[in-house]
Coordinates of C-alpha atoms in Angstrom, one line a residue:
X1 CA 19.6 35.4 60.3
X2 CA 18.1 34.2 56.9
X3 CA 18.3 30.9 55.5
X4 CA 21.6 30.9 53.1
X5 CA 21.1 29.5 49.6
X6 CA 23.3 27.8 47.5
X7 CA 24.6 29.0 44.0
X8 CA 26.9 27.9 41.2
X9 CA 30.4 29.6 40.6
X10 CA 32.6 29.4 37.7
X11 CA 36.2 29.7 38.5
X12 CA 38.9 30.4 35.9
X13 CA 41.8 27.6 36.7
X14 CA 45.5 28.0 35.7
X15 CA 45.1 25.2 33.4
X16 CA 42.7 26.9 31.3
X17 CA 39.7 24.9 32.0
X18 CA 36.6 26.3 34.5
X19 CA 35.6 25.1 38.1
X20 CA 32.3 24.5 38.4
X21 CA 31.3 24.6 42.5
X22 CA 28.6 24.9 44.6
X23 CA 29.0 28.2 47.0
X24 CA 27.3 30.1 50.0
X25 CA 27.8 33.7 50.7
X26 CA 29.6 34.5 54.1
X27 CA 29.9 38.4 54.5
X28 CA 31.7 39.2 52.0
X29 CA 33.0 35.7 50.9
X30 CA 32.4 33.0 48.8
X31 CA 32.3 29.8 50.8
X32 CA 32.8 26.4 48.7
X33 CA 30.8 23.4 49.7
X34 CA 31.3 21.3 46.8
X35 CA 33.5 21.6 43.5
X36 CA 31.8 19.7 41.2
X37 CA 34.6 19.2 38.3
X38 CA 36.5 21.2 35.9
X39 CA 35.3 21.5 32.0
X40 CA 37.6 22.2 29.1
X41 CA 34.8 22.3 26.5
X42 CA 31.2 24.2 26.5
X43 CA 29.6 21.1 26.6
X44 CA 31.5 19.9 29.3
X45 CA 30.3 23.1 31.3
X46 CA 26.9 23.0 30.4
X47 CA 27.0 19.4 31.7
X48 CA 28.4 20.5 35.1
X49 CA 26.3 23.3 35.6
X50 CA 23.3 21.2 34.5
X51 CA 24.3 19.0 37.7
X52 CA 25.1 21.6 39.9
X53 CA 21.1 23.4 39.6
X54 CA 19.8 19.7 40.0
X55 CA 22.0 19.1 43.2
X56 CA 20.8 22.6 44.6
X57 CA 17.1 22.5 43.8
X58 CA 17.0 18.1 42.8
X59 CA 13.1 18.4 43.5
X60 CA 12.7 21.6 40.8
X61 CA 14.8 20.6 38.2
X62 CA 14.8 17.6 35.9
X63 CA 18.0 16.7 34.0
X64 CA 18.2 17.4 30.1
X65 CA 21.0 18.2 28.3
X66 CA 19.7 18.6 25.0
X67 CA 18.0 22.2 25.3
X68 CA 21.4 23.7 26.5
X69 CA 23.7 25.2 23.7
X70 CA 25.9 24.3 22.6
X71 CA 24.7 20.2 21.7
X72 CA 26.0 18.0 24.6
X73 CA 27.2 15.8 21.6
X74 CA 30.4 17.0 21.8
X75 CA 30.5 15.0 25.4
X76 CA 30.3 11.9 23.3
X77 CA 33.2 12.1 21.1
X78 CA 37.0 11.4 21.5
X79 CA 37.7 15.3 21.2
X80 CA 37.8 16.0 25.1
X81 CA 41.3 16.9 26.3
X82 CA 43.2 14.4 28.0
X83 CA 42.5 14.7 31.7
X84 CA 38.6 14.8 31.0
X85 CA 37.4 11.4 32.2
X86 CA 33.8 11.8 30.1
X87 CA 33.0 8.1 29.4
X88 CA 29.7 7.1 27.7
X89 CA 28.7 4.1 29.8
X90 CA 25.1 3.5 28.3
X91 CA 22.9 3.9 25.5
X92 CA 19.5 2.8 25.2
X93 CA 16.5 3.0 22.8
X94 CA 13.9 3.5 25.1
X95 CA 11.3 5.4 23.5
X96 CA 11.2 3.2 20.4
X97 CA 10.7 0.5 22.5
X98 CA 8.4 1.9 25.3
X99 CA 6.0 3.0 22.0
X100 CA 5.8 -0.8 20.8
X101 CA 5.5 -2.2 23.9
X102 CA 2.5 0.4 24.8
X103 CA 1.0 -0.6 21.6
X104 CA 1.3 -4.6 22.4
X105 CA -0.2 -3.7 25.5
X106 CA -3.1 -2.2 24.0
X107 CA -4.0 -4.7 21.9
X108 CA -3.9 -7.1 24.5
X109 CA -1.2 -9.4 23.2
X110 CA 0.6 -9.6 26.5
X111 CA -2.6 -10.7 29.0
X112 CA -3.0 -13.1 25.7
X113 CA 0.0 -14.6 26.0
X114 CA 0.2 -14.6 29.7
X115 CA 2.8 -12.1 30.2
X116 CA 5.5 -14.3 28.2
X117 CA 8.2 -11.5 28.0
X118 CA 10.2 -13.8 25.3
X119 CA 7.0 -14.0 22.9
X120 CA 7.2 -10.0 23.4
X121 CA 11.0 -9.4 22.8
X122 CA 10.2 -12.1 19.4
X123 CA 7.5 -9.9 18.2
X124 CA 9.2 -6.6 19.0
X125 CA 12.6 -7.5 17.5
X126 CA 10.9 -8.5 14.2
X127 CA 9.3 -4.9 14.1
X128 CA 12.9 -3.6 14.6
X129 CA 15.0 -5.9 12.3
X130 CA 13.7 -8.6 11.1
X131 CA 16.0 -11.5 11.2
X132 CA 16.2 -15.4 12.5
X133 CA 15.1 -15.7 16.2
X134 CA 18.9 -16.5 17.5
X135 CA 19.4 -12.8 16.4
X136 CA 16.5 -11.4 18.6
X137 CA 19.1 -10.6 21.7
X138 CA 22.1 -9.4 19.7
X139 CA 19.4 -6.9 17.9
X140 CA 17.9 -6.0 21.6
X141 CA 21.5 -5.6 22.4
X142 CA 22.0 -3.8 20.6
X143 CA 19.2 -1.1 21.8
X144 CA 20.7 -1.2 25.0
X145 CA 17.6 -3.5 26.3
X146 CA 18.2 -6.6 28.2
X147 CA 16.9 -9.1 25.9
X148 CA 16.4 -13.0 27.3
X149 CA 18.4 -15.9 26.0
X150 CA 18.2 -18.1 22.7
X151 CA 16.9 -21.0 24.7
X152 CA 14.6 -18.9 26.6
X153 CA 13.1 -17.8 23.0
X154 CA 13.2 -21.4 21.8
X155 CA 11.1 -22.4 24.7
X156 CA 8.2 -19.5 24.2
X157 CA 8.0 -20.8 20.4
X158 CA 7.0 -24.2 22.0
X159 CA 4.5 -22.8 24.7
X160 CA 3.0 -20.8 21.6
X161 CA 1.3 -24.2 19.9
X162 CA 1.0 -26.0 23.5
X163 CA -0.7 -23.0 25.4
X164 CA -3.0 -21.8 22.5
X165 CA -1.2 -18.0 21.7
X166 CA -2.9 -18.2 18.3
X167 CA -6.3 -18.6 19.0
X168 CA -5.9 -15.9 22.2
X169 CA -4.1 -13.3 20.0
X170 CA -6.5 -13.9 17.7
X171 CA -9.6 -13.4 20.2
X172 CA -7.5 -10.6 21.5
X173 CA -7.9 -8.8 17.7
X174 CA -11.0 -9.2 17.1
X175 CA -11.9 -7.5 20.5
X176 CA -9.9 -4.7 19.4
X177 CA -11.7 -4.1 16.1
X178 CA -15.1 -4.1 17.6
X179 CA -14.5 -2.3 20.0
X180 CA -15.8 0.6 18.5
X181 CA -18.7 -1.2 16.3
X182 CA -19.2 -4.5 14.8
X183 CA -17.2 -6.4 11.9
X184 CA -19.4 -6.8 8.6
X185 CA -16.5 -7.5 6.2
X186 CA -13.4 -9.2 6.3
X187 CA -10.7 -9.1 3.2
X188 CA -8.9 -12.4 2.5
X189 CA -5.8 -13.4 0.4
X190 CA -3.2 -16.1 0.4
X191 CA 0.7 -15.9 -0.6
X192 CA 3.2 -18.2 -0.5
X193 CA 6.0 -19.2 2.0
X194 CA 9.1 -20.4 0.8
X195 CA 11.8 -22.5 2.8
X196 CA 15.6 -23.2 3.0
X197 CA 15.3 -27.3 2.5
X198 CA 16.2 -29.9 0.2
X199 CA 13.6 -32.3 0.7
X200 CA 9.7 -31.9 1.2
X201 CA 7.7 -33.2 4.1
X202 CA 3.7 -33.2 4.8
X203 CA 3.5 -29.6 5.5
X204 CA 6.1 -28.0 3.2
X205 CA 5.7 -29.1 -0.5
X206 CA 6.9 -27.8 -4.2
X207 CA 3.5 -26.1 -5.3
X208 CA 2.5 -23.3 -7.8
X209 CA 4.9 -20.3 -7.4
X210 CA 4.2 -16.6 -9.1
X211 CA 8.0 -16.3 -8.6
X212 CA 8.4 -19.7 -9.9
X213 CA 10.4 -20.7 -7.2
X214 CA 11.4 -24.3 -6.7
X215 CA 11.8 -24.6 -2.6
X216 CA 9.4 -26.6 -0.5
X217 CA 6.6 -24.0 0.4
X218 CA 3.3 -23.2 2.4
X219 CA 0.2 -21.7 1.7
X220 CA -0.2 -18.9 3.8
X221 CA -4.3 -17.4 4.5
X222 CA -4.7 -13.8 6.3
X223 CA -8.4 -12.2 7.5
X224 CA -8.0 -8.9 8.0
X225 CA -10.7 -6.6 8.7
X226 CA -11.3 -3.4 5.8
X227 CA -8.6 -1.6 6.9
X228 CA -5.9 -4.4 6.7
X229 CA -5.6 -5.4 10.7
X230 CA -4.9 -9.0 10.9
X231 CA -7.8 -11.0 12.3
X232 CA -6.8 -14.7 11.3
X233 CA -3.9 -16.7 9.7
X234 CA -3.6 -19.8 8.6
X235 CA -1.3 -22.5 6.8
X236 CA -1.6 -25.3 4.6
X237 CA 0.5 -27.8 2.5
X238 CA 2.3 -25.8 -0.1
X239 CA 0.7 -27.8 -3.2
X240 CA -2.8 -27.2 -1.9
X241 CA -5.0 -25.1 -4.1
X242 CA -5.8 -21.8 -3.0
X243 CA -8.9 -21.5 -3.8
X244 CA -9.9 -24.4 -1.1
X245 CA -8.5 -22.4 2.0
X246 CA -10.7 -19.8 2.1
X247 CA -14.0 -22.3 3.0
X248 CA -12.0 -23.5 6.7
X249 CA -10.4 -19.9 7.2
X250 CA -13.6 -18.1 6.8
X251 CA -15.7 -21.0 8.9
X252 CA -13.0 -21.3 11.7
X253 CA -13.1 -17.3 12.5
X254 CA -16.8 -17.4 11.9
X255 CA -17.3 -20.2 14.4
X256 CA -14.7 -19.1 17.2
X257 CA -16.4 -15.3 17.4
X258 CA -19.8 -16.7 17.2
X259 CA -20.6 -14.3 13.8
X260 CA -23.9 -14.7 12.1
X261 CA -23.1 -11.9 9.5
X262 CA -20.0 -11.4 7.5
X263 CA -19.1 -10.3 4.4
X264 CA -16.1 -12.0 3.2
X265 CA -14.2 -10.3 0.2
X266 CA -11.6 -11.8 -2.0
X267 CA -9.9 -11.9 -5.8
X268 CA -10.9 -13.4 -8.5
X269 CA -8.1 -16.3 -7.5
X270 CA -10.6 -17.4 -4.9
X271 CA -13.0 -17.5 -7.9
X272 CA -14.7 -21.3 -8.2
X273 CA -18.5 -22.5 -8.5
X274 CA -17.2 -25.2 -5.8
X275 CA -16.3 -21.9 -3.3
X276 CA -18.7 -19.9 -4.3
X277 CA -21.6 -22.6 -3.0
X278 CA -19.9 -23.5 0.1
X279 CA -20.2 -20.1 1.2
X280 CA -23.1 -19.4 0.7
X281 CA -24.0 -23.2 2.3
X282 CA -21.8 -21.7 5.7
X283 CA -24.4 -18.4 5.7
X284 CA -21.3 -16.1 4.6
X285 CA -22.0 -13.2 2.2
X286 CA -19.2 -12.8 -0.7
X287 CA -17.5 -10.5 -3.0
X288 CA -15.2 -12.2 -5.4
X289 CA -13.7 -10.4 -8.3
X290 CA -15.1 -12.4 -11.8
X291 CA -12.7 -13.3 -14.3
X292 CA -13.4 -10.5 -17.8
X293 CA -13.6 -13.4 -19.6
X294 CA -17.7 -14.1 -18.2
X295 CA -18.3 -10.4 -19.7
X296 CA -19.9 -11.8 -23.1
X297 CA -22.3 -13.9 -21.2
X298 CA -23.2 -11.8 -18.5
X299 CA -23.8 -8.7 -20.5
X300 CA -25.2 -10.4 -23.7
X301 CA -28.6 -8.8 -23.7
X302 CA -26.9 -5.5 -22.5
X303 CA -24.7 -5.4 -25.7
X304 CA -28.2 -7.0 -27.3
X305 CA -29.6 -3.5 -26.8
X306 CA -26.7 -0.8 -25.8
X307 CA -23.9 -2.3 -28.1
X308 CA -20.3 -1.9 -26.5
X309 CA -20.5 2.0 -25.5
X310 CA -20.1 2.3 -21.6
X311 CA -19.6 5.7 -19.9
X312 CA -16.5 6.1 -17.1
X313 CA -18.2 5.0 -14.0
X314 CA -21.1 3.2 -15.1
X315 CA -22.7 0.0 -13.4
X316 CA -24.2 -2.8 -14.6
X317 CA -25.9 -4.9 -11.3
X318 CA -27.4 -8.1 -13.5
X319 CA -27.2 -12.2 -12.6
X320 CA -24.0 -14.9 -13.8
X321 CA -24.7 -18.5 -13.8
X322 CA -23.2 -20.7 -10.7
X323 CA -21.9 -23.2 -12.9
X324 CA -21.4 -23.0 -16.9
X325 CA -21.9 -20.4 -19.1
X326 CA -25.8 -20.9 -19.5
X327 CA -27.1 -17.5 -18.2
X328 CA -31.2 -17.5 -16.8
X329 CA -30.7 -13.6 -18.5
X330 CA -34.0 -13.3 -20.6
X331 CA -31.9 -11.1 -23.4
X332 CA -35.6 -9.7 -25.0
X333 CA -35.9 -8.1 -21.8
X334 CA -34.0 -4.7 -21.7
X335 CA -34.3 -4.3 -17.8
X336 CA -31.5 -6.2 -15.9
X337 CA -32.9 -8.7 -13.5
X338 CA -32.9 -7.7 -9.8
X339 CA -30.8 -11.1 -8.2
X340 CA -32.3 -13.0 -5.6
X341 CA -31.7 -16.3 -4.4
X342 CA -35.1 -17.5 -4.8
X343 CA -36.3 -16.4 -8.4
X344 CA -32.7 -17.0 -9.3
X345 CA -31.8 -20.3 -7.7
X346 CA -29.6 -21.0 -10.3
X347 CA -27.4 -17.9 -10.8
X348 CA -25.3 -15.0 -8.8
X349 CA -25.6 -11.6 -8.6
X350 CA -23.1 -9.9 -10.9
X351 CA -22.4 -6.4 -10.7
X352 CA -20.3 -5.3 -14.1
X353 CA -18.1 -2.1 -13.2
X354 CA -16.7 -0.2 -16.1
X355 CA -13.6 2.7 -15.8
X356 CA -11.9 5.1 -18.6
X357 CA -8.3 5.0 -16.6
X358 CA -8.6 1.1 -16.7
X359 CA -9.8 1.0 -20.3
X360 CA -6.4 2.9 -21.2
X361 CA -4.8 0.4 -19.0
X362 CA -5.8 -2.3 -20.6
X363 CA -5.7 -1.4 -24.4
X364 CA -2.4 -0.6 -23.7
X365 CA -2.3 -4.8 -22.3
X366 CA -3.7 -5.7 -25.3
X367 CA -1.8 -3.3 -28.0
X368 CA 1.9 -4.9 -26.2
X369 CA -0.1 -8.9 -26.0
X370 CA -0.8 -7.9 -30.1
X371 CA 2.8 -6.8 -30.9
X372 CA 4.3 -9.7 -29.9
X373 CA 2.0 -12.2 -31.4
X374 CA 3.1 -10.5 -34.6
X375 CA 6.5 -10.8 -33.6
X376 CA 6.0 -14.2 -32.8
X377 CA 4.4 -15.1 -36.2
X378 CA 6.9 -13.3 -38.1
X379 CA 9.8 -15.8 -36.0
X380 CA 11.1 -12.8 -34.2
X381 CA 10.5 -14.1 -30.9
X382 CA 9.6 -18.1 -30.0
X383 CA 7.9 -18.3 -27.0
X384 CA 5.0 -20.8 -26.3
X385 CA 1.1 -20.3 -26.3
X386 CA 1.6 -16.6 -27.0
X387 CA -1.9 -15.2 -26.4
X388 CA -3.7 -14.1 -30.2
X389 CA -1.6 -16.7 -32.1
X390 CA -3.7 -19.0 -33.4
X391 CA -2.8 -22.0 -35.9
X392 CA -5.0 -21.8 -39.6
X393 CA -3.8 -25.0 -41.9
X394 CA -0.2 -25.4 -40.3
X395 CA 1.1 -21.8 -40.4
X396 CA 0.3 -19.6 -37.2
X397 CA -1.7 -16.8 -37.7
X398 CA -3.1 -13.3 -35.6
X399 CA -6.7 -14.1 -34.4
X400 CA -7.6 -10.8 -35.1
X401 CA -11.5 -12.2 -33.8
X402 CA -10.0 -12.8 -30.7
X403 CA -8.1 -9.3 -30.4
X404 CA -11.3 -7.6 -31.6
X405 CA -13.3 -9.3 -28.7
X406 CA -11.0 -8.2 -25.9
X407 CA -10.6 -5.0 -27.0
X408 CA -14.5 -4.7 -26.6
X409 CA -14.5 -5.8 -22.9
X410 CA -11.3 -3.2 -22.1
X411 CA -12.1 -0.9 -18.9
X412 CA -14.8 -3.9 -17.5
X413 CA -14.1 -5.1 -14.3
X414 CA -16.7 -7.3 -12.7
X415 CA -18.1 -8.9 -9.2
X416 CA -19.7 -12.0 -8.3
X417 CA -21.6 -11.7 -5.1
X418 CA -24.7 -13.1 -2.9
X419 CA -26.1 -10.4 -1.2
X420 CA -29.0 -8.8 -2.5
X421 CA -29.2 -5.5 -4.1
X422 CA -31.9 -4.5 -1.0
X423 CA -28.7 -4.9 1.5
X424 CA -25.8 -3.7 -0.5
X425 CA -26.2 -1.4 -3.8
X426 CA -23.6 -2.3 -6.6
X427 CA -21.3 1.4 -5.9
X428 CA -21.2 -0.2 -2.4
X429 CA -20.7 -3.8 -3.8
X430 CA -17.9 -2.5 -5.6
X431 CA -16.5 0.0 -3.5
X432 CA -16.0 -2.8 -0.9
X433 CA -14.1 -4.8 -3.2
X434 CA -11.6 -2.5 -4.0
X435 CA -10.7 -2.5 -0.2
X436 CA -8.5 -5.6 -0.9
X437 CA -5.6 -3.3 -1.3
X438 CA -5.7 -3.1 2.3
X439 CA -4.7 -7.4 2.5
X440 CA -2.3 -6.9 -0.1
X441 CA -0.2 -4.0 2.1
X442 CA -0.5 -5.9 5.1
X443 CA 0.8 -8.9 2.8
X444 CA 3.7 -6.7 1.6
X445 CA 4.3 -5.6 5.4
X446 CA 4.7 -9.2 6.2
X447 CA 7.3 -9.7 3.1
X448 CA 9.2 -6.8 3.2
X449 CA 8.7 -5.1 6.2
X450 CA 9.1 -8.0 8.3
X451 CA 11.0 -10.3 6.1
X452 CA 8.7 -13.6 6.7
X453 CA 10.3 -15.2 4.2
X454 CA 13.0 -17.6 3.5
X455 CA 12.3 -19.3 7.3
X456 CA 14.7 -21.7 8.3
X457 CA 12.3 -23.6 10.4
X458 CA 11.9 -27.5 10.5
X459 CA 8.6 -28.9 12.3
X460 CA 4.8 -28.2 11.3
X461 CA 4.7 -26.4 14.9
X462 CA 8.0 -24.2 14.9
X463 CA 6.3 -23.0 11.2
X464 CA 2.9 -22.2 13.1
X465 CA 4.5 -20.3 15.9
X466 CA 6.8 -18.4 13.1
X467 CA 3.4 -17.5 11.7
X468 CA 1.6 -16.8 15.0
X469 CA 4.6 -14.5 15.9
X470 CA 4.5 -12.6 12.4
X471 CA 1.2 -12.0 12.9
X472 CA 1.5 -10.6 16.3
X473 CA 4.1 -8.5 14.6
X474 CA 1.8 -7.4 11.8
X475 CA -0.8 -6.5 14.5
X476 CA 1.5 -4.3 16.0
X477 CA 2.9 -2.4 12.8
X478 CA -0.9 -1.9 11.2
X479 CA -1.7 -0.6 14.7
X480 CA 1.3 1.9 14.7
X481 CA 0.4 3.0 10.7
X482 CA -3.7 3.3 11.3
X483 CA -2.9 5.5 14.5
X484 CA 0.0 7.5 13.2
X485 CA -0.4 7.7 9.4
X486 CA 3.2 6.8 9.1
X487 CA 5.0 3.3 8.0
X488 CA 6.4 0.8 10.8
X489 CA 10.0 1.4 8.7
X490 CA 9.7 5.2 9.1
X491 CA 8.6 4.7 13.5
X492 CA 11.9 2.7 13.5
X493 CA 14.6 4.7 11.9
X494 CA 12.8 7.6 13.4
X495 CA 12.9 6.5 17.1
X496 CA 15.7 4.1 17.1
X497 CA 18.2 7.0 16.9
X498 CA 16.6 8.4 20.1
X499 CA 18.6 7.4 22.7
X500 CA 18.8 8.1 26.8
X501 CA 22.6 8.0 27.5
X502 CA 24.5 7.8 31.0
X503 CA 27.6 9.7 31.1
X504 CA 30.0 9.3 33.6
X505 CA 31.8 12.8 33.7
X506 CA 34.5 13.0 36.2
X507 CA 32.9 10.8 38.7
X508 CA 29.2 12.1 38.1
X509 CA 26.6 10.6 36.0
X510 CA 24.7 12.4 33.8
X511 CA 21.5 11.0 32.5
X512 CA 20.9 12.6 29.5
X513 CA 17.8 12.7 27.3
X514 CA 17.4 12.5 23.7
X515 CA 15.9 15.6 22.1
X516 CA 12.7 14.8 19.9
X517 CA 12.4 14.9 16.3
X518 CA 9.3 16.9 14.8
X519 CA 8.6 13.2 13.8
X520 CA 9.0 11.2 17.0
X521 CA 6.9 14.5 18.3
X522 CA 3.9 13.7 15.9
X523 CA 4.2 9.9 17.1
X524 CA 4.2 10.4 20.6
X525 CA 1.0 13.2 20.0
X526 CA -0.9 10.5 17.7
X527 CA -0.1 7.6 20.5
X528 CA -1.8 9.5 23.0
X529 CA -5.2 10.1 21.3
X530 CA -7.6 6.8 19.9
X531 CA -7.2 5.2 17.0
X532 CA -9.1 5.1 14.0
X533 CA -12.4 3.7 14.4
X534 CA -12.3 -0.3 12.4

């Protein structure tokens, strides 16, 4: 006699509802071995007989819900008949956090910080929703994770100054970027961190604002490499100039990954004969944006013999004294000099960039700066040092030399930099610079995407770990953006909705799996091939 196999039968009951059990044939009849529960709703019976093919063939089969019409969410809601004990016991966001844990792994931010799970849940949670770090286990919560306690947290932010995480997330980083090739140029740029406090102290202090703000701040440094992955942060007293953090930034990263050659790029903030000389002193190639107004004496002799008429796109690669305005240009030579340290001990190379789009741009600057210094004049409007108002024998008048001037430098844009034309050409020089969009998203990450800003925190080494964890966090979300082309925001809302959910539906649980979005799709595909090359 042949081996009898199991099969599912649906049975009409008087109620209305339908038996779902698991039968055998004998002769002629239909013998029940299990009845595995009675459903009063399509979903209900696609549930039942989803258990019933896994308890006949459990090795075959693996349990999803979500391709079975109609949608199992009908299991989930308060509709079911009375009588239908289908209770929703859990709900967890798995996938969005088994994709940013897999990407902390690969970055090697756990073995950096020695497997400290709290560090992880800190970092994760600010990816997730960024908030103070006695929210992290309400927002793990939740997710349905199991998220350690507040003191647990409190006690990794203490391990992260004692035990070094900086410096090893840091190492960790820059082994991922050159992985794949070496790092010739790092982007740097500061911004400013602002704290809930009444009172300064040696780290937080009132200093120059662009928001104006009032509150105790930091200075805040990021190295990132061309693409905008964080390589280094720092902090400093909040009345500190910026442009004397980039010399121990750029010296510190140089000197901890044993880097002879780097090309460091920055704005035209950073911009200081001071600066300027100590990098070159540390061995470290620059590119700083120039301020327009070192056009006229940089590109005398060129309007000497071309007058003001540029073409879109043109370049002008000539020299810019180090200090003062006193150029070592020979203006009755037409050639532009070819920099080089030696011949030209006393000046930089200087590559002048000129653009039609930023001409328009900047005409239209100039036409709005010129309207209201006539307003200004004719006592429509009172602000102070008003740009083209000038003063002529009391009354204030329109410096129409000074207008004419800058409209004669519009659509110029130039560079001050050491390395020699032989290593770098100026498209190349200038091309490079214009990568510091890169700093300024990851910036704007770090504001908005992960709120880093107001901080509640009170010591010089809860502020460093704040920053050490934001830039973990950073990592993480450029990672995520460079490998799937789409924001850290979008990944969350995407995959956060994605959740595994046990059912407990009359006495059997149901582990049912989330059905994937085109978009979580494309993540999941983009995760599993290598990231762009840095």
């Amino acid at each position: 006699m042949g081996v009898v196999s199991p099969f599912l039968r649906k049975v009409k009951t008087a109620s209305g509802a339908t038996a779902v059990q698991i039968a055998v044939k004998e002769g002629r009849r239909d013998k029940v071995i299990e009845h595995l529960g009675s459903a009063h709703t399509e979903a209900e019976l696609a549930a039942l007989m989803e258990i019933g093919r896994h308890r006949i063939a459990p090795d075959q089969l693996a349990l999803d819900l979500t391709p079975t019409p109609p949608a199992v969410s009908g299991l989930l809601t308060a509709s079911a008949p009375v009588g239908t004990d289908a209770v929703v016991e859990s709900k967890r966001s798995g996938l969005l956090w088994d994709v940013l844990h897999e990407v902390y792994t690969r970055l090697g931010l756990g073995d950096a910080t020695g497997g400290d799970r709290a560090f992880e849940q800190m970092v994760l949670a600010r990816l997730i929703e960024p908030s103070s770090k006695a929210q992290v286990p309400r927002v793990l919560g939740d997710l349905g994770l199991e998220p350690v306690s507040v003191r647990t947290l409190f006690r990794s932010l203490g391990r992260c100054g004692q035990r070094g995480y900086r410096e090893a997330i840091s190492q960790a980083l820059f082994e991922h970027v050159t992985a794949s090739g070496g790092l010739a140029l790092c982007l740097y740029d500061v911004t400013t961190l602002y704290f809930e406090a009444e009172r300064e102290d040696d780290l937080r202090r009132v200093g120059y604002s662009k928001d104006r703000r009032v509150d105790p701040q930091v200075i805040v440094g990021l190295l990132v490499d061309r693409r905008g992955f964080p390589l280094r942060i720092g902090c400093w007293e909040g009345n500190k100039a910026e442009t004397s953090t980039i010399i121990p930034i750029a010296e510190a990263f140089q000197a901890a990954h044993g880097i002879a050659d780097l090309v460091v790029v920055a704005d035209a903030g950073m911009l200081s004969a001071t600066n300027l000389a100590a990098l070159d002193e540390a061995r470290l190639r620059f590119i700083i944006g120039a301020h327009q107004v070192r056009a006229p004496g940089d590109l005398e002799a060129y309007f000497h013999w071309a007058g003001d008429a540029f073409t879109d796109g043109q370049l002008i690669d000539t020299i810019t004294p180090k200090r003062g305005s006193r150029s070592q240009r020979d203006i009755s030579s037409r050639r532009e000099p070819v920099w080089d340290p030696h011949t030209h001990p006393g000046s930089w190379r200087a590559v002048w960039a000129y653009s039609k789009k930023r001409a328009a741009r900047d005409n239209q600057t100039l036409t709005a700066q010129a309207n209201r210094a006539r307003a200004v004049i004719a006592g429509e409007k009172h602000p102070k040092g008003t740009r083209f108002v000038t003063v002529h024998q009391g009354d204030q008048v329109l410096d129409e030399a000074s207008i004419a001037r800058a409209r004669s430098l519009v659509g110029l844009k130039g560079y001050v930099t050491n390395i020699p034309a032989r290593l770098m050409d100026a498209g190349e020089v200038v091309s490079s610079y214009h990568e510091l969009w890169h700093v300024e998203a990851s910036f704007r990450m770090s504001k908005h995407d992960l709120r880093a800003r107001p901080v509640f925190h009170h010591t010089r080494d809860a502020i460093e770990a704040h920053l050490t964890v934001v830039m973990a966090a950073l990592a993480v979300a450029r990672y995520l953006q460079d490998t799937t082309g789409i924001s850290i925001a979008r990944i969350v809302r995407e995959l956060r909705g994605l959740q595994e959910v046990t059912i407990n539906l009359n006495g059997h649980h149901l582990a049912a799996a989330p059905r994937l979005t085109d978009t979580a799709d494309d993540i999941l595909t983009a995760m599993s091939t290598p990231p762009p090359a840095h």
